Coordinates of C-alpha atoms (C1' of nucleotides) in Angstrom, one line a residue:
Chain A
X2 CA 6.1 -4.5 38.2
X3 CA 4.6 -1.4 36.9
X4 CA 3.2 -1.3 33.8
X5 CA 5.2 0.8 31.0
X6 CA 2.8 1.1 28.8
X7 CA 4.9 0.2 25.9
X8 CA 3.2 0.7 22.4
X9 CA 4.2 -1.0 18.6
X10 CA 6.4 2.3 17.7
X11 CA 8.0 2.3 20.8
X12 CA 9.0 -1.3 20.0
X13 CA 10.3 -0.6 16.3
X14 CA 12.0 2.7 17.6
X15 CA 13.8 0.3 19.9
X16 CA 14.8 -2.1 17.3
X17 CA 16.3 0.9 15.0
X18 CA 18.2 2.6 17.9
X19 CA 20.1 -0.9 18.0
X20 CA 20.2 -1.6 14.4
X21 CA 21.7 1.5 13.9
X22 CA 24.3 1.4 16.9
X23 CA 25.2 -2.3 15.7
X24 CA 23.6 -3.1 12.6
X25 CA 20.2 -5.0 11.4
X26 CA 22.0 -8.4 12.9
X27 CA 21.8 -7.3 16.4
X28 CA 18.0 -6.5 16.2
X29 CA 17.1 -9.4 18.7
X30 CA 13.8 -9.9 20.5
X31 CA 16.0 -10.2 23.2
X32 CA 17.8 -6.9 23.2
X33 CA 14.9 -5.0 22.3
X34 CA 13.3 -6.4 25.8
X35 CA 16.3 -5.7 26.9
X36 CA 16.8 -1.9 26.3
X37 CA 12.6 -1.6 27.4
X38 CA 13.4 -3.0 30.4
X39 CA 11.0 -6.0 29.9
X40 CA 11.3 -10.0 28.8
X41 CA 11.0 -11.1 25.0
X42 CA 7.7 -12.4 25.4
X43 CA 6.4 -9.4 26.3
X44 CA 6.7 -7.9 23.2
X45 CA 4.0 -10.1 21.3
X46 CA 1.3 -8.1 23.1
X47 CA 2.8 -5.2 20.7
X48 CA 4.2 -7.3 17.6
X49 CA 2.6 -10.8 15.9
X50 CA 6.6 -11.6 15.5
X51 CA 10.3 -10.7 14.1
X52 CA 9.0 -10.6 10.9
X53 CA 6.4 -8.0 11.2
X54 CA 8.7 -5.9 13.4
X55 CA 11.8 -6.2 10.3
X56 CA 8.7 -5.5 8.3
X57 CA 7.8 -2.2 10.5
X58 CA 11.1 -1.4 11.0
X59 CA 11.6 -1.0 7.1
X60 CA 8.4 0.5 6.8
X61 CA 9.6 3.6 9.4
X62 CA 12.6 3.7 7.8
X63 CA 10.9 4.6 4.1
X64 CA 8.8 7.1 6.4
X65 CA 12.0 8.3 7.6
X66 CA 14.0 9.0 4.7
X67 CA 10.6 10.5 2.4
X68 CA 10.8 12.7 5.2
X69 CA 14.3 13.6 4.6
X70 CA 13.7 13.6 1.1
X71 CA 10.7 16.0 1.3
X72 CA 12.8 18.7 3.7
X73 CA 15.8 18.9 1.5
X74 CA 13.7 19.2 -1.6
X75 CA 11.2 22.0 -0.5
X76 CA 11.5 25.0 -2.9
X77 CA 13.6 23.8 -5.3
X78 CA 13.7 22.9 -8.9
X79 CA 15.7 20.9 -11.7
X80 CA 19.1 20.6 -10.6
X81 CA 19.1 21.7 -7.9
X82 CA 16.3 19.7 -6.2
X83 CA 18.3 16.0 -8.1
X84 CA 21.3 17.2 -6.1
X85 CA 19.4 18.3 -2.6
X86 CA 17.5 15.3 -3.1
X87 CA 20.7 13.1 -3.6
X88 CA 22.4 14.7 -0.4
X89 CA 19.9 14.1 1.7
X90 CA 19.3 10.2 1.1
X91 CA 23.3 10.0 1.2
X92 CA 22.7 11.4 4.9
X93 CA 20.0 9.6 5.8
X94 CA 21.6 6.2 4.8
X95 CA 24.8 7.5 6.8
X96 CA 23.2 8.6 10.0
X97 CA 20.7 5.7 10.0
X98 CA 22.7 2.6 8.3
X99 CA 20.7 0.3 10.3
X100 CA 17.5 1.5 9.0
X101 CA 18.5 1.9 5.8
X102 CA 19.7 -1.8 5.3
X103 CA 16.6 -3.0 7.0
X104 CA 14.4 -1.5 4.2
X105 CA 16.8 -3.8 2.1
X106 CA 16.1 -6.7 4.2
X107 CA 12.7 -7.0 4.0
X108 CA 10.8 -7.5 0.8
X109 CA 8.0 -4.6 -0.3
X110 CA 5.0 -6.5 0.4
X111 CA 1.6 -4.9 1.1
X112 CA 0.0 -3.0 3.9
X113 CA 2.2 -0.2 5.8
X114 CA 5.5 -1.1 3.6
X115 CA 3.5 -0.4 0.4
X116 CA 2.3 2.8 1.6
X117 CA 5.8 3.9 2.9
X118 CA 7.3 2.7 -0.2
X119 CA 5.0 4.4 -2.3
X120 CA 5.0 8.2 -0.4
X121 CA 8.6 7.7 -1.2
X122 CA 8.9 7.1 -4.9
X123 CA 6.0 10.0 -4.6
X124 CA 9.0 12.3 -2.7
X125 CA 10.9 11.4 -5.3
X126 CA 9.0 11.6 -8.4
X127 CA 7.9 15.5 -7.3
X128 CA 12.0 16.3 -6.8
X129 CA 12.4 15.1 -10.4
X130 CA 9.1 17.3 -11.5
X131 CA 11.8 19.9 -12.7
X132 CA 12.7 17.6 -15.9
X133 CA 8.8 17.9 -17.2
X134 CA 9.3 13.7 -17.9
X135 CA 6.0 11.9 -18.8
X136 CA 4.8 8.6 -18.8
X137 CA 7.1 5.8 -19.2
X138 CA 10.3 8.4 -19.5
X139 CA 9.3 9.7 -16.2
X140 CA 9.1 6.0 -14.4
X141 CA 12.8 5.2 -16.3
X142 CA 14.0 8.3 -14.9
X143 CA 13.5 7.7 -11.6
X144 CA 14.3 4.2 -11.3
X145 CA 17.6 5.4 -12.7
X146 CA 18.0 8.0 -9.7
X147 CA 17.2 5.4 -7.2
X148 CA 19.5 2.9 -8.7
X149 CA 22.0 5.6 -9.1
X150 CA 21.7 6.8 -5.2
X151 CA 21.0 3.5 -3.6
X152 CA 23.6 1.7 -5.6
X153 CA 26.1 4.2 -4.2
X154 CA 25.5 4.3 -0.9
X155 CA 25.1 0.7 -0.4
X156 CA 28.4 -0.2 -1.8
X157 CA 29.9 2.4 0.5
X158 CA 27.6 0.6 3.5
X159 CA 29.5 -2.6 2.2
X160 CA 32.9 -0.9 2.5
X161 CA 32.8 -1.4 -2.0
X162 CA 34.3 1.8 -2.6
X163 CA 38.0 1.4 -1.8
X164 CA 40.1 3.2 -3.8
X165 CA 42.1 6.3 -2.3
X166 CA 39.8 8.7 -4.3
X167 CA 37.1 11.1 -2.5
X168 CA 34.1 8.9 -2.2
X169 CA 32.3 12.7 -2.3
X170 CA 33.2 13.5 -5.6
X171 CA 32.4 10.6 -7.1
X172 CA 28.8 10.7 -5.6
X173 CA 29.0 14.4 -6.9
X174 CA 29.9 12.8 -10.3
X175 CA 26.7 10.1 -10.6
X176 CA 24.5 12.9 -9.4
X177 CA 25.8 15.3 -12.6
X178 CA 25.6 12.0 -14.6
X179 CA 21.8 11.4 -13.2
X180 CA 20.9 15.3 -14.3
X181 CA 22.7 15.2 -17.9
X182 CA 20.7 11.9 -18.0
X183 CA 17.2 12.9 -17.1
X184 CA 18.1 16.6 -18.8
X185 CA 18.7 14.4 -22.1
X186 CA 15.6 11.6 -21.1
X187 CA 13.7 15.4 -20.8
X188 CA 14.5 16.8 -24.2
X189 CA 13.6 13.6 -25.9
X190 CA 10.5 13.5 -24.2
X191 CA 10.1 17.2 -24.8
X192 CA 10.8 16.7 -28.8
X193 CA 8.5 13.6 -29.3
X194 CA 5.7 15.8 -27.4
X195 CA 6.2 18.8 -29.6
X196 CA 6.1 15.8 -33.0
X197 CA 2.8 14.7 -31.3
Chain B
X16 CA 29.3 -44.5 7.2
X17 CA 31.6 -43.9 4.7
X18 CA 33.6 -40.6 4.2
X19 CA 32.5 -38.2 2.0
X20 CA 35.3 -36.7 1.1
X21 CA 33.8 -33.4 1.7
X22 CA 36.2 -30.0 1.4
X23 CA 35.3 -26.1 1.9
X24 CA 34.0 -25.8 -2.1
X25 CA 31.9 -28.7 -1.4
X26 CA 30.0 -27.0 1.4
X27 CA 30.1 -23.4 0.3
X28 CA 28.4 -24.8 -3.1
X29 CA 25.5 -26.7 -1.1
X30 CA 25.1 -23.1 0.7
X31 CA 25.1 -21.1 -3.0
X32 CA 22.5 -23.6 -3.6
X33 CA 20.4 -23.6 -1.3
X34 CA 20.6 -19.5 -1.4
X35 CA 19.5 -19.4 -4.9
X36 CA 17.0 -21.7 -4.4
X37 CA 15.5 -20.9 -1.1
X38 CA 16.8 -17.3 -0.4
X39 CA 19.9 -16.3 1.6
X40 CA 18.3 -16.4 5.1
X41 CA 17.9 -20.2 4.3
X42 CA 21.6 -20.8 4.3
X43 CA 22.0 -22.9 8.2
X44 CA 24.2 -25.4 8.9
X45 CA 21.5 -27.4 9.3
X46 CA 20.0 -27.7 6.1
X47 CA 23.8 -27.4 4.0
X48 CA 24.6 -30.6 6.5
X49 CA 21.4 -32.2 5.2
X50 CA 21.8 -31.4 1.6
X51 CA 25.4 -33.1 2.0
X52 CA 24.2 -36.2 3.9
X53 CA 26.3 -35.0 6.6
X54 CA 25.6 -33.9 10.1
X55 CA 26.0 -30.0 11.1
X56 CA 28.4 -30.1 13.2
X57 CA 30.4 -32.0 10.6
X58 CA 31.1 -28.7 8.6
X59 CA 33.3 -27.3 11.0
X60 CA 36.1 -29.7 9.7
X61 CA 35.7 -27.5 6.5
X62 CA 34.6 -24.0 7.8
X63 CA 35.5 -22.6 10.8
X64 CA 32.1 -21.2 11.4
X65 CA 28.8 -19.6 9.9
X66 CA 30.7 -15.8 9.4
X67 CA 33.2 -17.5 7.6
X68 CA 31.1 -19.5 5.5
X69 CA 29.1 -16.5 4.6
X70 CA 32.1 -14.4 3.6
X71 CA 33.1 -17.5 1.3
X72 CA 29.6 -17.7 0.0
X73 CA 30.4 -13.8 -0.8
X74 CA 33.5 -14.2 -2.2
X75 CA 32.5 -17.0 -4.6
X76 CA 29.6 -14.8 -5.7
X77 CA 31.8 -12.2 -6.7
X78 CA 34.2 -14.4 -8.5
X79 CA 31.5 -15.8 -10.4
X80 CA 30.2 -12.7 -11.3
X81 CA 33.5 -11.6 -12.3
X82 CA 33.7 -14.5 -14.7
X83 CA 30.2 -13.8 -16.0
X84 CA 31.4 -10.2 -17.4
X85 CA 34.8 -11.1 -18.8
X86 CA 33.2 -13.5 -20.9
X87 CA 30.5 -10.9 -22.3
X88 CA 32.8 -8.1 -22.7
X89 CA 35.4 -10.4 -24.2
X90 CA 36.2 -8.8 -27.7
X91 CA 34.2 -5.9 -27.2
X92 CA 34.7 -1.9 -26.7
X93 CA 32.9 0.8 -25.4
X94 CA 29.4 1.4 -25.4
X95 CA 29.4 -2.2 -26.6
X96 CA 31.3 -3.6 -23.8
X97 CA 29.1 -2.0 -21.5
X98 CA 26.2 -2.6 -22.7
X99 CA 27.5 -6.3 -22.8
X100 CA 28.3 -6.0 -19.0
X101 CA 25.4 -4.5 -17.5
X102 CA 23.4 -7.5 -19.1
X103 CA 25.4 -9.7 -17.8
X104 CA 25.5 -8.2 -14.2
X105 CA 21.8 -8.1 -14.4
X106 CA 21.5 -12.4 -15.7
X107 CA 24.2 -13.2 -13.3
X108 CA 21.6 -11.2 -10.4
X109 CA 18.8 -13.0 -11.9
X110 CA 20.4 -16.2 -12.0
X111 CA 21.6 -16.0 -8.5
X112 CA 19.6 -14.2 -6.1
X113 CA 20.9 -16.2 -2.9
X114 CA 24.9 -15.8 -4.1
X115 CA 24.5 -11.8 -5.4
X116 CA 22.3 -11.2 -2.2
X117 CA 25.2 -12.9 -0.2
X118 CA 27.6 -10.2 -1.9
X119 CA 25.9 -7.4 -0.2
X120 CA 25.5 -8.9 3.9
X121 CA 29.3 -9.6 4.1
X122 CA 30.9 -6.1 4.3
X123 CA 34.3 -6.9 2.3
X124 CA 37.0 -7.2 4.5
X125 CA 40.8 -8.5 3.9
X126 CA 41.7 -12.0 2.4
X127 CA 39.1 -14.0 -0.3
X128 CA 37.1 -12.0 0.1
X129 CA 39.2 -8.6 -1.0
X130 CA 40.8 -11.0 -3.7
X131 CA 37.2 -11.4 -5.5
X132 CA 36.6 -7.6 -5.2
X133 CA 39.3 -6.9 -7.1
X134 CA 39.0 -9.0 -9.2
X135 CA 35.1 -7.6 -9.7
X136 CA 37.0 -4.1 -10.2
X137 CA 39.3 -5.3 -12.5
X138 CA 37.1 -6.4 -14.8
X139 CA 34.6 -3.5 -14.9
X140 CA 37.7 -1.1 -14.8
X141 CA 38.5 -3.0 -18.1
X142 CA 35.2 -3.2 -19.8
X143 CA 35.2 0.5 -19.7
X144 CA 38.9 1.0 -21.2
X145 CA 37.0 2.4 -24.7
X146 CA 35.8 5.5 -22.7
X147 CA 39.7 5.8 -22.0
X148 CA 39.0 7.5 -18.5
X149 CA 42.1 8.2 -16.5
X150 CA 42.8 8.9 -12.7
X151 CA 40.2 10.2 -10.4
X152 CA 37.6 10.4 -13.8
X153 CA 38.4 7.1 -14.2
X154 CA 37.6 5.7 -10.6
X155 CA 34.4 8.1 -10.3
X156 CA 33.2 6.2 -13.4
X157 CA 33.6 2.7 -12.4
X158 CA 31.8 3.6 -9.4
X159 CA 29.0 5.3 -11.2
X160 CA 28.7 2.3 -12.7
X161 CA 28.7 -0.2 -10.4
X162 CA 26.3 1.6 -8.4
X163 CA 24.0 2.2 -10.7
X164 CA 24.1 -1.6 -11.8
X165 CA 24.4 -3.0 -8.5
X166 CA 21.2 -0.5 -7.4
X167 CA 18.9 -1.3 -10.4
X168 CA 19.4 -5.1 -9.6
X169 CA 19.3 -4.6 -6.2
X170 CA 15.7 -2.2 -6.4
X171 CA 14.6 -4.6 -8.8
X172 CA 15.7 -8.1 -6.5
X173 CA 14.1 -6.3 -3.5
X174 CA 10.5 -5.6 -5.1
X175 CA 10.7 -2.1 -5.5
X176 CA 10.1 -1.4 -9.0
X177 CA 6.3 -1.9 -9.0
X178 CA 5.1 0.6 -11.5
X179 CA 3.7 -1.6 -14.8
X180 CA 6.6 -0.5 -16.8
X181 CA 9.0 -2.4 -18.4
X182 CA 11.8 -2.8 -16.5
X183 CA 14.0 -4.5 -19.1
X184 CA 13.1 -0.7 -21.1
X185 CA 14.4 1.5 -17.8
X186 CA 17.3 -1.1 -17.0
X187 CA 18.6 0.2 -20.7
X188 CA 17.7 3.6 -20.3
X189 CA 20.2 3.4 -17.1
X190 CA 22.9 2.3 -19.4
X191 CA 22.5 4.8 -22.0
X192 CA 22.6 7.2 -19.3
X193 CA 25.6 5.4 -17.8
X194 CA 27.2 5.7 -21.5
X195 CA 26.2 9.6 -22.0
X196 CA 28.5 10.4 -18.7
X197 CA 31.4 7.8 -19.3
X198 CA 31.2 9.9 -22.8
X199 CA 31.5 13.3 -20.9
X200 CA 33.8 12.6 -18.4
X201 CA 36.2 10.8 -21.1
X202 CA 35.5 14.3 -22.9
X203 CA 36.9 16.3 -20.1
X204 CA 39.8 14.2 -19.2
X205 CA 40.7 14.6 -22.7
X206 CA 40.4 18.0 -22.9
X207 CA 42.2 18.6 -19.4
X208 CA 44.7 16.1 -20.8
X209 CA 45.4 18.3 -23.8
X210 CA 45.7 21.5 -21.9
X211 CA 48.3 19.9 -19.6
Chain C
dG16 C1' 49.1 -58.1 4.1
dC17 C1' 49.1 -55.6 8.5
dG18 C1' 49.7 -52.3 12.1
dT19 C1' 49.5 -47.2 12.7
dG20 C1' 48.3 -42.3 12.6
dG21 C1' 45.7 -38.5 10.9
dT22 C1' 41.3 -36.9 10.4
dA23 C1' 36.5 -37.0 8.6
dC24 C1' 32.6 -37.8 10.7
dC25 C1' 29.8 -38.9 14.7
dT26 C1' 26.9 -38.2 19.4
dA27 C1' 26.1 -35.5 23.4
dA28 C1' 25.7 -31.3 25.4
dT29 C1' 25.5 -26.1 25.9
dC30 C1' 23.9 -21.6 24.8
dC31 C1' 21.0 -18.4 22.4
dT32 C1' 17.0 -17.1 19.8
dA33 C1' 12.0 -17.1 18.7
dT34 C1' 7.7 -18.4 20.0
dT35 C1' 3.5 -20.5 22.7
dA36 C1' 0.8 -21.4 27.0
dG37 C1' -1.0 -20.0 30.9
dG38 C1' -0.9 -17.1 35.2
dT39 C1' -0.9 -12.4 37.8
dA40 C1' -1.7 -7.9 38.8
dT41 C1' -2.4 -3.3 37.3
dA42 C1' -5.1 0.4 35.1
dG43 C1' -9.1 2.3 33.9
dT44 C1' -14.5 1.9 34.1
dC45 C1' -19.1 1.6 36.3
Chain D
dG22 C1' -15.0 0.0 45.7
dA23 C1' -15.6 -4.2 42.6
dC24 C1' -14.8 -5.7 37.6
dT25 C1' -12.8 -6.4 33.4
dA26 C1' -9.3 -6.0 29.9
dT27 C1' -4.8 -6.6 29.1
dA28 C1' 0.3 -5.5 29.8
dC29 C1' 3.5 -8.1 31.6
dC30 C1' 5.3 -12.2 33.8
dT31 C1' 7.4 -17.3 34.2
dA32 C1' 7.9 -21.8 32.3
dA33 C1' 8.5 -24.5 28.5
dT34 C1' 9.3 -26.0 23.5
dA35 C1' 11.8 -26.0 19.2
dG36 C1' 15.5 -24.9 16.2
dG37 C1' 19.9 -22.8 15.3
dA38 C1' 25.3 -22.4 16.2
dT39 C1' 29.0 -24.2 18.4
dT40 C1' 32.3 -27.1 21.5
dA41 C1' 34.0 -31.5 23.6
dG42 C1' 35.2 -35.8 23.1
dG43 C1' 34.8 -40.2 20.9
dT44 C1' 35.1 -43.8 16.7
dA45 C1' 36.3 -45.7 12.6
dC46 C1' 37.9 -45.1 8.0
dC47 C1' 41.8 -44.3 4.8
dA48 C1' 46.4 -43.9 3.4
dC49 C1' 50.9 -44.8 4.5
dG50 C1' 54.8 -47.4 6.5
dC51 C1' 56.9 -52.0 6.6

DNA sequence: GCGTGGTACCTAATCCTATTAGGTATAGTC
DNA sequence: GACTATACCTAATAGGATTAGGTACCACGC
């Protein structure tokens, strides 16, 4: 029995190759062991338990998609970064559903979810710099963009969206919604600066 | 030991309780048997198993939410009526974190289940008659809707709006965003309508 | 009022998962 | 080339879902 020097990422990469091949249900101690090629046990030399690696898991998975996030938004502005932006986390949440539902899973607490969570409203906040919001403004604006985007794609995750009508242009219709939104959140913000 | 007299609506309510109460990951057999006086392997007179109790747990979730809006939209129009149905959405969240978290772990398939969905559809579909949205427009904006509801809630449920900011403040700057493109898109389809 | 059948509920047992305890051997260090 | 740290192991416990196979209550027939 050679050792395989197995590490904690290469534990939580395990576990979200198998949530996303068979969702966040499948993500057994068991089959993680499994697919390492070593026994359940085994895997508390690397983890303190399930609920730390769903914790991790999420955690990566915030990585992950601020990641996305940061790549589609690079040199763009305004509209056009809202609707890169928007495009990407659609993709992400597509090609990684597993991921993406862990992150709903498990509860923002504090230590590495924090962080992740936070570099990711950060992503987010800098795609929206375009709409010059301050203060509270900005912080309604995006919580209305990440309602708005994770709304969407997790009632198409939960098969919601059923109607014979182009589930693409109706995402392309929140996102021109979220823009006239912030545009307007923007002027506001704009007017009572100038009053100031 | 006497009978019970147990049926299906007795045991899916002991599971909406104990998922309000103690979160959804709570809902066994174990502990709905205990709340019931009842052993666990009793239930399966009523259920057939844990996926189908979960899917009724759904379904009754979404029927109870539908309730919840017809009664605040009842006599109302508009921006009124969905103003009216976003706070409901959000009390009926609120009020039932275990059932509305339920709602989003079974994907919607055929039977109840589909039954309560539509019935969910129906009555946001209604609430936003005033913006007299037809077709496609009208479809992309009950989805707009819901997702942005459904995400704000679920964001919000989930621990991730942490910024010291009212959230009661950005949960109605999501509306009045909501309201401005219901407003725009009931603009267009006029305008199209008129030119056809 | 009394047998009779359906079935609500039971106990016992199986399988699967997470987790702990305690052993073994491998990899790197002096 | 021996030594220590530890990655991995087997064995065992506990709790969950589920199945098999009784038992007795309740409603119905006469």
């Amino acid at each position: 029995m050679p050792r395989l020097g197995l590490d904690t990422a290469a534990v939580v990469g395990a576990a979200a190759e198998i949530a996303d091949a068979q969702g966040v249900d499948a993500v057994t101690l068991a089959r993680i062991a499994d697919r390492l090629g070593v026994r359940a046990p085994s895997l508390y030399v690397h983890i303190t338990g399930l609920g730390e690696l769903r914790r991790l898991l999420a955690a990566r998975g915030a990585r992950e998609l601020a990641d996305a996030l940061r790549d589609a938004v690079a040199g763009r502005a305004g509209r056009d970064a809202l609707s890169a932006a928007a495009g990407a986390y659609r993709g992400y949440a597509h090609e990684h559903p597993g991921c993406y539902a862990a992150m709903q899973r498990a509860p923002v607490g504090a230590g590495e979810d924090a962080d992740a969570a936070a570099e990711l409203y950060g992503v987010i906040r800098a795609a929206l710099s375009g709409y010059h919001l301050r203060g509270a403004a900005e912080v309604h604006g995006i919580r209305a963009v990440r309602a708005g985007l994770h709304g969407f794609v997790s009632l198409e995750a939960m098969g919601g969206l059923r109607m014979r009508i182009s589930t693409d242009a109706s995402y392309a219709g929140l996102v021109e919604m979220l823009h006239l939104g912030l545009t307007t959140l923007g002027a506001r913000v704009g007017a009572a600066g100038h009053g100031a």
